[in-house]
Tab-separated table of C-alpha atoms and ligand atoms in Angstrom:
chain	number	residue	atom	x	y	z
A	128	MET	CA	-139.692	4.286	-38.795
A	129	ILE	CA	-138.201	7.306	-40.687
A	130	ALA	CA	-135.299	5.327	-42.006
A	131	GLU	CA	-137.493	2.649	-43.259
A	132	ASN	CA	-139.820	5.122	-44.792
A	133	ILE	CA	-136.975	6.799	-46.625
A	134	SER	CA	-135.711	3.423	-47.966
A	135	ALA	CA	-139.262	2.576	-49.178
A	136	VAL	CA	-139.753	5.862	-50.962
A	137	GLN	CA	-136.311	5.778	-52.375
A	138	LEU	CA	-137.020	2.205	-53.821
A	139	LYS	CA	-140.309	3.474	-55.383
A	140	ILE	CA	-138.458	6.370	-56.969
A	141	LYS	CA	-135.780	3.924	-58.395
A	142	GLU	CA	-138.440	1.719	-59.808
A	143	ALA	CA	-140.293	4.568	-61.433
A	144	CYS	CA	-137.115	5.775	-62.976
A	145	ILE	CA	-136.387	2.374	-64.296
A	146	ARG	CA	-139.965	2.017	-65.719
A	147	ALA	CA	-139.353	5.366	-67.497
A	148	GLY	CA	-135.983	4.496	-68.855
A	149	ARG	CA	-134.325	7.086	-66.579
A	150	ASN	CA	-131.154	6.797	-64.399
A	151	PRO	CA	-132.451	6.692	-60.836
A	152	GLU	CA	-129.415	8.728	-59.776
A	153	ASP	CA	-131.000	11.680	-61.684
A	154	CYS	CA	-133.843	12.011	-59.235
A	155	THR	CA	-133.104	13.195	-55.671
A	156	LEU	CA	-135.558	12.736	-52.775
A	157	ILE	CA	-135.891	15.887	-50.711
A	158	ALA	CA	-137.128	15.050	-47.174
A	159	VAL	CA	-139.672	17.754	-46.350
A	160	SER	CA	-139.379	18.336	-42.605
A	161	LYS	CA	-141.625	21.301	-42.182
A	162	THR	CA	-143.366	21.375	-38.746
A	163	LYS	CA	-141.304	18.217	-37.701
A	164	PRO	CA	-139.044	18.275	-34.581
A	165	LEU	CA	-135.238	18.086	-34.810
A	166	PRO	CA	-134.960	14.467	-33.648
A	167	ASP	CA	-136.998	13.434	-36.741
A	168	LEU	CA	-134.636	15.483	-38.943
A	169	LYS	CA	-131.564	13.878	-37.212
A	170	GLU	CA	-133.043	10.440	-37.870
A	171	ALA	CA	-133.356	11.179	-41.554
A	172	TYR	CA	-129.774	12.637	-41.572
A	173	ASP	CA	-128.494	9.477	-39.896
A	174	ALA	CA	-130.267	7.385	-42.472
A	175	GLY	CA	-128.169	9.194	-45.119
A	176	LYS	CA	-130.439	12.096	-46.082
A	177	ARG	CA	-128.715	15.461	-46.910
A	178	ASP	CA	-131.460	17.247	-48.812
A	179	PHE	CA	-134.055	18.807	-46.622
A	180	GLY	CA	-137.102	21.038	-47.626
A	181	GLU	CA	-138.684	23.675	-45.437
A	182	ASN	CA	-141.407	26.047	-46.302
A	183	LYS	CA	-140.992	28.795	-43.716
A	184	VAL	CA	-138.096	31.178	-43.353
A	185	GLN	CA	-138.446	31.219	-39.499
A	186	GLU	CA	-138.341	27.515	-39.231
A	187	LEU	CA	-135.345	27.335	-41.511
A	188	GLN	CA	-133.510	29.885	-39.358
A	189	ASP	CA	-134.179	27.710	-36.244
A	190	LYS	CA	-133.308	24.463	-37.775
A	191	ILE	CA	-130.181	25.408	-39.788
A	192	PRO	CA	-127.806	25.951	-36.870
A	193	ALA	CA	-129.085	22.950	-35.180
A	194	MET	CA	-128.342	20.419	-38.056
A	195	PRO	CA	-124.874	19.478	-39.495
A	196	ALA	CA	-123.336	21.766	-41.847
A	197	ASP	CA	-123.427	19.457	-44.875
A	198	VAL	CA	-127.203	19.579	-44.991
A	199	LYS	CA	-128.551	21.046	-48.327
A	200	TRP	CA	-131.529	23.277	-47.355
A	201	HIS	CA	-134.259	23.676	-50.100
A	202	LEU	CA	-136.748	26.504	-49.540
A	203	ILE	CA	-139.853	25.113	-51.078
A	204	GLY	CA	-142.592	27.529	-49.753
A	205	HIS	CA	-143.782	30.864	-50.776
A	206	LEU	CA	-141.066	33.535	-50.041
A	207	GLN	CA	-141.898	37.137	-48.961
A	208	ARG	CA	-139.543	39.784	-50.182
A	209	ASN	CA	-138.828	41.115	-46.612
A	210	LYS	CA	-137.612	37.648	-45.578
A	211	VAL	CA	-135.138	37.123	-48.426
A	212	LYS	CA	-132.226	38.590	-46.325
A	213	TYR	CA	-132.500	35.949	-43.762
A	214	ILE	CA	-131.902	32.927	-46.014
A	215	VAL	CA	-130.311	34.057	-49.188
A	216	ASP	CA	-126.806	32.832	-48.058
A	217	LYS	CA	-127.999	29.838	-46.212
A	218	VAL	CA	-130.047	27.648	-48.614
A	219	TYR	CA	-128.823	25.421	-51.341
A	220	LEU	CA	-131.760	26.093	-53.600
A	221	ILE	CA	-134.838	28.309	-53.592
A	222	HIS	CA	-137.669	26.517	-55.309
A	223	SER	CA	-140.320	29.191	-55.208
A	224	ILE	CA	-139.270	32.231	-57.259
A	225	ASP	CA	-142.502	33.466	-58.838
A	226	SER	CA	-141.910	36.994	-59.857
A	227	TYR	CA	-139.190	39.275	-61.218
A	228	ARG	CA	-139.608	41.550	-58.155
A	229	LEU	CA	-138.882	38.621	-55.797
A	230	ALA	CA	-135.794	37.602	-57.910
A	231	GLU	CA	-134.633	41.210	-57.908
A	232	GLN	CA	-134.781	41.187	-54.039
A	233	VAL	CA	-132.733	38.010	-53.964
A	234	GLU	CA	-130.259	39.811	-56.336
A	235	LYS	CA	-130.047	42.792	-53.911
A	236	GLU	CA	-129.406	40.645	-50.928
A	237	ALA	CA	-126.991	38.372	-52.751
A	238	VAL	CA	-124.865	41.371	-53.713
A	239	LYS	CA	-124.773	42.502	-50.070
A	240	LYS	CA	-123.608	39.198	-48.852
A	241	ASN	CA	-121.491	38.494	-51.892
A	242	VAL	CA	-122.959	35.088	-52.749
A	243	ASP	CA	-124.543	33.507	-55.782
A	244	VAL	CA	-128.076	32.105	-55.443
A	245	ASN	CA	-129.517	29.150	-57.205
A	246	ILE	CA	-133.252	29.270	-57.845
A	247	LEU	CA	-136.077	27.492	-59.588
A	248	ILE	CA	-139.022	29.175	-61.239
A	249	GLU	CA	-142.280	28.197	-59.702
A	250	VAL	CA	-144.987	27.567	-62.383
A	251	ASN	CA	-148.668	27.145	-61.580
A	252	VAL	CA	-149.096	24.613	-64.265
A	253	ALA	CA	-152.743	23.665	-63.274
A	254	ASN	CA	-153.729	27.398	-62.908
A	255	GLU	CA	-155.011	26.891	-59.520
A	256	GLU	CA	-156.242	30.095	-58.026
A	257	SER	CA	-155.058	29.070	-54.494
A	258	LYS	CA	-151.499	28.571	-55.553
A	259	PHE	CA	-148.502	30.781	-56.197
A	260	GLY	CA	-146.464	30.460	-59.345
A	261	LEU	CA	-146.205	32.036	-62.827
A	262	THR	CA	-148.642	30.940	-65.494
A	263	VAL	CA	-147.180	28.894	-68.292
A	264	ASP	CA	-147.640	31.758	-70.645
A	265	ASN	CA	-145.754	34.244	-68.636
A	266	THR	CA	-142.870	31.886	-67.644
A	267	ILE	CA	-140.504	32.428	-70.620
A	268	ALA	CA	-140.694	36.271	-70.512
A	269	GLU	CA	-140.103	36.276	-66.730
A	270	ILE	CA	-137.174	33.859	-67.065
A	271	GLU	CA	-135.615	36.129	-69.713
A	272	ALA	CA	-135.757	39.060	-67.382
A	273	ILE	CA	-134.627	37.193	-64.271
A	274	ALA	CA	-131.665	35.702	-66.247
A	275	LYS	CA	-130.134	39.324	-66.370
A	276	LEU	CA	-129.649	39.341	-62.699
A	277	PRO	CA	-125.934	38.389	-62.333
A	278	HIS	CA	-126.017	36.790	-58.929
A	279	VAL	CA	-129.195	34.863	-59.456
A	280	HIS	CA	-128.921	31.570	-61.364
A	281	ILE	CA	-131.981	29.750	-62.729
A	282	LYS	CA	-131.498	25.982	-62.447
A	283	GLY	CA	-134.885	24.789	-63.476
A	284	LEU	CA	-138.668	24.819	-62.862
A	285	MET	CA	-140.872	23.710	-59.916
A	286	THR	CA	-144.595	23.035	-59.697
A	287	ILE	CA	-147.008	22.104	-56.917
A	288	ALA	CA	-149.588	19.897	-58.546
A	289	PRO	CA	-153.188	19.896	-57.266
A	290	TYR	CA	-154.034	17.761	-54.314
A	291	THR	CA	-155.492	14.457	-55.589
A	292	ASP	CA	-156.321	10.988	-54.619
A	293	ASP	CA	-155.415	9.740	-57.981
A	294	PRO	CA	-151.931	10.642	-58.967
A	295	GLU	CA	-152.628	9.927	-62.648
A	296	THR	CA	-154.705	13.046	-62.784
A	297	ASN	CA	-151.499	14.966	-62.303
A	298	ARG	CA	-149.486	13.206	-65.054
A	299	PRO	CA	-150.465	15.844	-67.748
A	300	TYR	CA	-149.204	18.686	-65.495
A	301	PHE	CA	-145.977	17.022	-64.988
A	302	LYS	CA	-145.691	16.435	-68.729
A	303	GLN	CA	-146.501	19.985	-69.413
A	304	LEU	CA	-143.809	21.282	-66.961
A	305	LYS	CA	-141.305	18.959	-68.566
A	306	ALA	CA	-142.247	20.117	-72.062
A	307	LEU	CA	-141.852	23.799	-71.001
A	308	SER	CA	-138.437	23.033	-69.490
A	309	ASP	CA	-137.272	21.302	-72.729
A	310	LYS	CA	-138.572	24.305	-74.774
A	311	ILE	CA	-136.561	26.744	-72.469
A	312	LYS	CA	-133.475	24.631	-72.652
A	313	GLU	CA	-133.514	24.859	-76.492
A	314	MET	CA	-133.541	28.650	-76.251
A	315	ASN	CA	-130.077	28.643	-74.678
A	316	ILE	CA	-130.686	31.699	-72.593
A	317	PRO	CA	-127.493	32.807	-70.903
A	318	ASN	CA	-127.499	32.244	-67.145
A	319	VAL	CA	-130.392	29.782	-67.452
A	320	GLU	CA	-129.913	26.050	-67.047
A	321	MET	CA	-132.865	23.722	-67.193
A	322	LYS	CA	-131.369	20.877	-65.415
A	323	GLU	CA	-133.762	20.541	-62.411
A	324	LEU	CA	-137.404	19.648	-62.420
A	325	SER	CA	-138.945	19.937	-58.868
A	326	MET	CA	-142.261	18.063	-58.968
A	327	GLY	CA	-144.040	15.338	-57.091
A	328	MET	CA	-145.018	15.046	-53.410
A	329	THR	CA	-146.254	12.048	-51.256
A	330	GLY	CA	-149.221	11.555	-53.313
A	331	ASP	CA	-147.797	11.641	-56.718
A	332	TYR	CA	-143.998	11.434	-56.683
A	333	GLU	CA	-143.866	8.153	-58.627
A	334	VAL	CA	-145.782	9.635	-61.466
A	335	ALA	CA	-143.533	12.733	-61.341
A	336	ALA	CA	-140.420	10.637	-61.396
A	337	GLU	CA	-141.693	8.762	-64.385
A	338	GLU	CA	-142.333	12.147	-66.146
A	339	GLY	CA	-138.806	13.464	-65.549
A	340	ALA	CA	-138.680	14.978	-61.982
A	341	THR	CA	-135.058	15.475	-60.781
A	342	LEU	CA	-136.177	16.556	-57.287
A	343	VAL	CA	-139.200	15.077	-55.526
A	344	ARG	CA	-140.437	16.645	-52.252
A	345	VAL	CA	-141.811	14.242	-49.909
A	346	GLY	CA	-142.944	14.977	-46.380
A	347	THR	CA	-145.823	12.820	-45.151
A	348	GLY	CA	-144.432	9.751	-46.896
A	349	ILE	CA	-141.255	10.051	-44.788
A	350	PHE	CA	-142.180	11.653	-41.431
A	351	GLY	CA	-145.843	10.895	-41.156
A	352	GLN	CA	-148.793	13.311	-40.940
A	353	ARG	CA	-148.158	16.768	-39.848
A	354	ASN	CA	-149.752	18.232	-36.825
A	355	TYR	CA	-150.376	21.922	-37.265
A	356	ASN	CA	-152.015	22.292	-33.816
A	357	ILE	CA	-148.973	21.813	-31.611
B	148	PLP	C1	-145.461	20.340	-47.723
B	148	PLP	C2	-144.844	20.392	-49.097
B	148	PLP	C3	-144.517	19.244	-49.767
B	148	PLP	C4	-144.598	17.807	-49.149
B	148	PLP	O1	-145.877	17.411	-48.949
B	148	PLP	P1	-146.313	15.929	-48.656
B	148	PLP	O2	-147.623	15.714	-49.271
B	148	PLP	O3	-146.363	15.820	-47.171
B	148	PLP	O4	-145.292	15.023	-49.198
B	148	PLP	C5	-143.956	19.248	-50.934
B	148	PLP	N1	-143.804	20.549	-51.582
B	148	PLP	C6	-144.154	21.547	-50.967
B	148	PLP	C7	-144.042	22.916	-51.691
B	148	PLP	C8	-144.637	21.648	-49.737
B	148	PLP	O5	-145.111	22.732	-49.174
């Protein structure tokens, strides 16, 4: 079932890109495997998936050694400063940098481990109180500060849009993130690349792909409902 789901989602992404005049190869599907057992991840891996998203450091630490080495791990959940040291040299991309202090901690640990770390800046475009992320108004100033950290490389922006039954209601937020990304790109800030836009989940990834997402994060649509009570 997981392999079929991946194919189906992949096809919808492709169609969305084509509708929007985009190259489907510019939009990568991240399989969000949080709470799911290893056999599910292996099935996705065998179906060809290499990009996996997790939101908890502990779970990443358990899953990384159990999966093949060519998996690209995306940390998509809120990151606490005291946990940075456990994952800084193990993940492909951290999507959830939402403050200078957190980026500074990543820099510190990156120096210790002699690695470079690729990050995205999380923006709370919809201004939801329950969500992490910088406000649109603060993002540029924070990026200019974070860009000065030599081992931390900003690759783009990420947002978690509001939960909704109608994905069209999130289209303006995706458009806004894309516009912000374009604006920052034009500033040509050293050590800042605006090549990735991480947006779209099971409920709204097609709209996100139409609006320029380069990374969509799909969990339920691939692995089925999550059970948090196990
Ligand atoms: C869980 C999660 C997802 C995937 O959510 P689904 O609705 O199951 O696709 C995407 N992004 C983040 C940040 C998440 O925590």
